[in-house]
mmCIF file of C-alpha atoms in Angstrom:
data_model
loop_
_atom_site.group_PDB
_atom_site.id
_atom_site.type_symbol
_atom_site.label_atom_id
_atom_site.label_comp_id
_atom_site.label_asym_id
_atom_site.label_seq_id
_atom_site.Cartn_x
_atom_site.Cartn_y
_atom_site.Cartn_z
ATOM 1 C CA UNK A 22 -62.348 117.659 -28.725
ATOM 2 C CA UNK A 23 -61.856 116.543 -31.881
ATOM 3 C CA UNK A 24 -63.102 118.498 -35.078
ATOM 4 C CA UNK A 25 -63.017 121.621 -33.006
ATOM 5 C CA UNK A 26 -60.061 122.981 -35.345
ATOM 6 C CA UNK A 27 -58.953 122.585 -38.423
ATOM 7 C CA UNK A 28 -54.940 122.799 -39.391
ATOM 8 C CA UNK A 29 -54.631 126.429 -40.932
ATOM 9 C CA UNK A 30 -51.948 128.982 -39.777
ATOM 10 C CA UNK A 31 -53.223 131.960 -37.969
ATOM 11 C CA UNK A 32 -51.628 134.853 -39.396
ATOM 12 C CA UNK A 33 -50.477 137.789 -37.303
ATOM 13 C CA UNK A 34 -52.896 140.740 -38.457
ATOM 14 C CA UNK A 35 -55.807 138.328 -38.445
ATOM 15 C CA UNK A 36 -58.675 139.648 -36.095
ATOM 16 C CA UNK A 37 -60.003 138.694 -33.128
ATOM 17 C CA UNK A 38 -63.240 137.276 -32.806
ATOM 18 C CA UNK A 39 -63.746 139.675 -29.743
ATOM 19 C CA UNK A 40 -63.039 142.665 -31.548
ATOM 20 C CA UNK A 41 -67.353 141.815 -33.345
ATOM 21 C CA UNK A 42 -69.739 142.990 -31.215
ATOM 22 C CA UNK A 43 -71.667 139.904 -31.487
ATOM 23 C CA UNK A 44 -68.709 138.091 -29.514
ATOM 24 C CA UNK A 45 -68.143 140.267 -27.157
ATOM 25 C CA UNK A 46 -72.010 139.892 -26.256
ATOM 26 C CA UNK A 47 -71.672 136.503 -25.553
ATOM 27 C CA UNK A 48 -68.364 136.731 -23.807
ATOM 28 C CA UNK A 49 -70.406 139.329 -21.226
ATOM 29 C CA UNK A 50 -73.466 137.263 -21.237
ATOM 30 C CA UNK A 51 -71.632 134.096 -20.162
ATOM 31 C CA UNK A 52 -69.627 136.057 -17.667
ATOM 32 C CA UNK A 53 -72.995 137.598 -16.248
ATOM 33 C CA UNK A 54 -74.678 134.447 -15.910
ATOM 34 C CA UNK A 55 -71.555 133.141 -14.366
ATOM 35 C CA UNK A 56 -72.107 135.706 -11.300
ATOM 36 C CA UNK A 57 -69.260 138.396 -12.379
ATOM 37 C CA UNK A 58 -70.011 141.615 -11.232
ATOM 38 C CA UNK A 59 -71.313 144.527 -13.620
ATOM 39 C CA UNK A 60 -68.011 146.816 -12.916
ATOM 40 C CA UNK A 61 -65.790 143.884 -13.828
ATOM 41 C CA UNK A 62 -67.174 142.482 -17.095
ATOM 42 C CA UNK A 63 -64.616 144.639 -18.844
ATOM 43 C CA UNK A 64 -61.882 142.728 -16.987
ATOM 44 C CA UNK A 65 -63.753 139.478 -17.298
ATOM 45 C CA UNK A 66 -63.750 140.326 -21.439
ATOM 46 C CA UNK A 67 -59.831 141.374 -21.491
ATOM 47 C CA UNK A 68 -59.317 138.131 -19.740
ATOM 48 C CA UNK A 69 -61.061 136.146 -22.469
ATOM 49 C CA UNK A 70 -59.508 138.121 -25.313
ATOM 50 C CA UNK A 71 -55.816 137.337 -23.752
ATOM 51 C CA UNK A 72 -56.432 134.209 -23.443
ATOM 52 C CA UNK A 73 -57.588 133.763 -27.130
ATOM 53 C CA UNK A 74 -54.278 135.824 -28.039
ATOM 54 C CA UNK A 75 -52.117 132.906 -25.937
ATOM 55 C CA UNK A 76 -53.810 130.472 -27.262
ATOM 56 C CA UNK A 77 -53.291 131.690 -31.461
ATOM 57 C CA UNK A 78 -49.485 132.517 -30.385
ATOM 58 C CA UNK A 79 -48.606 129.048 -29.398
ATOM 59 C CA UNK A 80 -46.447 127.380 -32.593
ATOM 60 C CA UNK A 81 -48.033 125.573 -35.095
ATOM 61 C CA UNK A 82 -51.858 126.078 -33.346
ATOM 62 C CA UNK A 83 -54.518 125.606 -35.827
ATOM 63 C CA UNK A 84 -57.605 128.433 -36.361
ATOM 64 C CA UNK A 85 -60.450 127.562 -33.725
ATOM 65 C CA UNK A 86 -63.251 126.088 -36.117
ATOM 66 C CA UNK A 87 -65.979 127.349 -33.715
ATOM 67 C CA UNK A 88 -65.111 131.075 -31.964
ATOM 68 C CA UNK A 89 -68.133 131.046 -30.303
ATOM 69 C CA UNK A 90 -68.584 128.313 -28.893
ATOM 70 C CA UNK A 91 -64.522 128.560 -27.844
ATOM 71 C CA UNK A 92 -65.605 131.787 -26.472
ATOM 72 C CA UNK A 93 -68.473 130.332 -24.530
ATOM 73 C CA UNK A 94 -66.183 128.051 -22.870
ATOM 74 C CA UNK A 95 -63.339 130.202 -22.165
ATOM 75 C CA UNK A 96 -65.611 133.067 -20.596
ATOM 76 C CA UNK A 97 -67.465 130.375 -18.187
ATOM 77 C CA UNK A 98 -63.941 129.091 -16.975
ATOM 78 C CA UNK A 99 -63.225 132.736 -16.215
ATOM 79 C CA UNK A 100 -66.300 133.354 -14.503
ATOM 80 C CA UNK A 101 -65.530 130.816 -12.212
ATOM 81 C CA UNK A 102 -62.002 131.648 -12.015
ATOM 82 C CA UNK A 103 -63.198 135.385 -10.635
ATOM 83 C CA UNK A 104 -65.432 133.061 -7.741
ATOM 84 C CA UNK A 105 -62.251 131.385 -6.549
ATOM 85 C CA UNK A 106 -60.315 134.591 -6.283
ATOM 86 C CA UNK A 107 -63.145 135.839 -4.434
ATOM 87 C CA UNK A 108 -63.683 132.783 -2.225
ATOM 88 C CA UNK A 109 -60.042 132.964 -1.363
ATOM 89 C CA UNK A 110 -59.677 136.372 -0.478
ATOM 90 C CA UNK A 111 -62.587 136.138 1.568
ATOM 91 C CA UNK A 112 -61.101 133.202 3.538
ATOM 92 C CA UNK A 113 -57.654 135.310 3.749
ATOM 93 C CA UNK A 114 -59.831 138.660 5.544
ATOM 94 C CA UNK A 115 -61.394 136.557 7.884
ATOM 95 C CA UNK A 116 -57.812 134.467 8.906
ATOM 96 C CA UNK A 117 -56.274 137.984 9.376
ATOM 97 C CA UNK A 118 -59.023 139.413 11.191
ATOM 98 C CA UNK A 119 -59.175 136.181 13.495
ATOM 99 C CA UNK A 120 -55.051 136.818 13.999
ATOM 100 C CA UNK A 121 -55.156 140.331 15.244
ATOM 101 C CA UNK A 122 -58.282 140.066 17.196
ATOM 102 C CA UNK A 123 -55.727 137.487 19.197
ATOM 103 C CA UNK A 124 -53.272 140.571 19.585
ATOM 104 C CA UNK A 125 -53.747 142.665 22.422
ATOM 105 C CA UNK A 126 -54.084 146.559 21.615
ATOM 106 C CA UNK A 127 -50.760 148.067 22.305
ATOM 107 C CA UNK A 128 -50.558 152.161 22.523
ATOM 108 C CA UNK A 129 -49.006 154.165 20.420
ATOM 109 C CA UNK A 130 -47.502 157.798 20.548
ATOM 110 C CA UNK A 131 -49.069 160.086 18.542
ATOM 111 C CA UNK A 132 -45.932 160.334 16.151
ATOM 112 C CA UNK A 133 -46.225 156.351 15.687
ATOM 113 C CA UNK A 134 -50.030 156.949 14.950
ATOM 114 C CA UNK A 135 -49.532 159.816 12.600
ATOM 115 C CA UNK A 136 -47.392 157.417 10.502
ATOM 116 C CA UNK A 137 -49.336 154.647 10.743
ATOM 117 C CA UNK A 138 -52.369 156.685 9.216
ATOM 118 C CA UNK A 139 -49.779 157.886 5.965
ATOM 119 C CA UNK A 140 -48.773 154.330 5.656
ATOM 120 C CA UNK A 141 -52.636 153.347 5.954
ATOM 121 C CA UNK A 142 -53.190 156.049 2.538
ATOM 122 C CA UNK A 143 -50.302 155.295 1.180
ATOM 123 C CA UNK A 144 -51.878 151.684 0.881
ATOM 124 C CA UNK A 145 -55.070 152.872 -0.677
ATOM 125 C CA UNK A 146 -53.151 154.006 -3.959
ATOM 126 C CA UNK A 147 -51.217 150.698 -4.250
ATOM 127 C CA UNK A 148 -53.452 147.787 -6.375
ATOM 128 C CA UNK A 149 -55.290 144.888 -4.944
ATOM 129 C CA UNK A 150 -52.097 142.450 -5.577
ATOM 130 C CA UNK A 151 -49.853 144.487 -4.221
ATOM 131 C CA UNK A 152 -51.820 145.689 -0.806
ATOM 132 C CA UNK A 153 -52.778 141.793 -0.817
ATOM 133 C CA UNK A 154 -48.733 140.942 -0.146
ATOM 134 C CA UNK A 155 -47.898 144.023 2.349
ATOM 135 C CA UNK A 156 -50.626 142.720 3.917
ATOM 136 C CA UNK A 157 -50.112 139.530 4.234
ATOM 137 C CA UNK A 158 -46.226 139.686 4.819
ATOM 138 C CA UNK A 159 -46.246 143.075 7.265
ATOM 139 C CA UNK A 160 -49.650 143.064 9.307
ATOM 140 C CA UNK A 161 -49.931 139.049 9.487
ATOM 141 C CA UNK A 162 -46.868 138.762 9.807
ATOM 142 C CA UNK A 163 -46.776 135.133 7.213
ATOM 143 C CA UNK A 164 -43.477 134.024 6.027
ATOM 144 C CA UNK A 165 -43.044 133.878 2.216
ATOM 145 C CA UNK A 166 -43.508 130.742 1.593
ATOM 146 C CA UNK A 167 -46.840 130.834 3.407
ATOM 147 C CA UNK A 168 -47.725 133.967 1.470
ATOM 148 C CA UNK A 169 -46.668 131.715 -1.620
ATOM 149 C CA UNK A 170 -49.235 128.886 -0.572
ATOM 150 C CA UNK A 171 -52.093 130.618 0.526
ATOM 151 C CA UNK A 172 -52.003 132.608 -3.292
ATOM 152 C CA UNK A 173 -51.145 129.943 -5.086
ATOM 153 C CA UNK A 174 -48.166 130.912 -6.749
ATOM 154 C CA UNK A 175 -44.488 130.544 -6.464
ATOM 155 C CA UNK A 176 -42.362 131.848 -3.550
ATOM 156 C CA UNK A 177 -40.211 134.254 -6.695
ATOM 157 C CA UNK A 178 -43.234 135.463 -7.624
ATOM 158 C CA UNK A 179 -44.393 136.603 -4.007
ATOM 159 C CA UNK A 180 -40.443 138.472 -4.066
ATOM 160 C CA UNK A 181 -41.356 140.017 -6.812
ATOM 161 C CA UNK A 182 -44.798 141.277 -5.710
ATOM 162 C CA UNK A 183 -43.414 142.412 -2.138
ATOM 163 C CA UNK A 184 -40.415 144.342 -3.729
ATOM 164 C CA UNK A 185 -42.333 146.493 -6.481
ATOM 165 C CA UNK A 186 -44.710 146.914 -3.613
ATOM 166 C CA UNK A 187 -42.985 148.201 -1.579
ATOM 167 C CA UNK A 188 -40.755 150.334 -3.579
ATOM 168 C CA UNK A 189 -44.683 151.566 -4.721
ATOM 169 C CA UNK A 190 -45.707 152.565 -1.019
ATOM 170 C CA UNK A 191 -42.146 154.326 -0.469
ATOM 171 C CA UNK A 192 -42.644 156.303 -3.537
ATOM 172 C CA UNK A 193 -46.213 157.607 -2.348
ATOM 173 C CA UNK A 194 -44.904 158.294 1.025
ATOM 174 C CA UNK A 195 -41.994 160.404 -0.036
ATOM 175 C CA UNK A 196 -44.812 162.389 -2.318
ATOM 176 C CA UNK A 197 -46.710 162.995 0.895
ATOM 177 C CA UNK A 198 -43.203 164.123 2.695
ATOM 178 C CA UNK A 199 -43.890 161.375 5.355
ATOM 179 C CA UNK A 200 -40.373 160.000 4.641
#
C-alpha cells in the first residue's frame, strides 16, 4: 500500500512497538477476536513481534509509518494462521484414526506392552512438532514425502524433524532405563 512507510533506516536498538502496552493490547485483542485461544495469546503475540523483527531486518526496509495498524494486520493473519494449523491437524487425527481402525488388533507379550507404554511417555515429553512426525512416520506408517505434503513443508525439513525427534525420545527412554 502505498504511503504506508516512509524511507528512514531502522536502527538496531530502536524499540519495538510491542514492547508498549498499548500494542500489545491490540495485538491480543485482534488475536481474540480472531478465535485464538486464551492459553495461546502469548504465542499468538511472540508470533507478531517476530514477525515485526523479520520484517525491520530485511536490507534497506523503511520504518512502518503506521505500527498499529501494521500490527492489526499482522495479528489477524496470525489468527488465522493458528485456524489452519488447527484445521489440519484435526484432519491428520481423524486420517490416522480411520487407518488403524482398518488394522486388526494383534497381541502382544507383556514385555512388548511394557515397552510400548515407556515409548507411549516417552512421547508425552517430546513437543507437538516433534510427536506430530513420530507419529506420522512410525504409527501411520507415511513415507516422507507424504509426511512432507500433508505439513506443508519440505521433505529436509521433515529429516530434520524425525532425527532430533527421535534422538529426543531415545534420550528420555534411556533416563527411564527402558533402553
Amino acid at each position: 500500500m502505498p504511503g504506508w512507510r516512509r524511507a528512514r533506516p531502522v536502527g538496531p536498538d530502536e524499540s519495538s512497538p510491542l514492547t508498549e502496552p498499548e500494542y500489545v493490547r491490540r495485538v491480543r485483542a485482534m488475536l481474540v477476536l480472531g478465535g485464538v485461544p486464551w492459553d495461546q495469546l502469548d504465542d499468538g503475540v511472540q508470533q507478531v513481534r517476530l514477525k515485526l523483527l523479520e520484517e525491520r531486518a530485511k536490507p534497506g526496509q523503511p520504518e512502518i509509518r503506521e505500527p498499529m495498524a501494521w500490527l492489526t494486520a499482522v495479528a489477524s493473519r496470525v489468527a488465522v494462521d493458528w485456524h489452519r494449523a488447527r484445521t489440519r491437524d484435526a484432519g491428520l487425527r481423524a486420517r490416522l484414526a480411520a487407518r488403524w481402525s482398518r488394522r486388526p488388533p494383534v497381541e502382544h507379550p507383556e514385555e512388548r506392552r511394557v515397552l510400548a507404554l515407556s515409548v507411549a511417555n516417552g512421547l508425552e515429553g517430546l513437543s507437538a512438532v516433534q510427536r506430530q512426525v513420530l507419529t506420522l512416520r512410525y504409527y501411520a506408517d507415511l513415507p516422507v514425502r507424504d509426511i512432507a505434503r500433508l505439513l506443508d513443508v519440505p521433505e529436509g525439513t521433515v529429516k530434520s524433524r524425525l532425527h532430533s525427534a527421535v534422538a529426543a525420545l531415545r534420550k528420555q527412554l534411556r533416563d527411564m532405563e527402558v533402553i
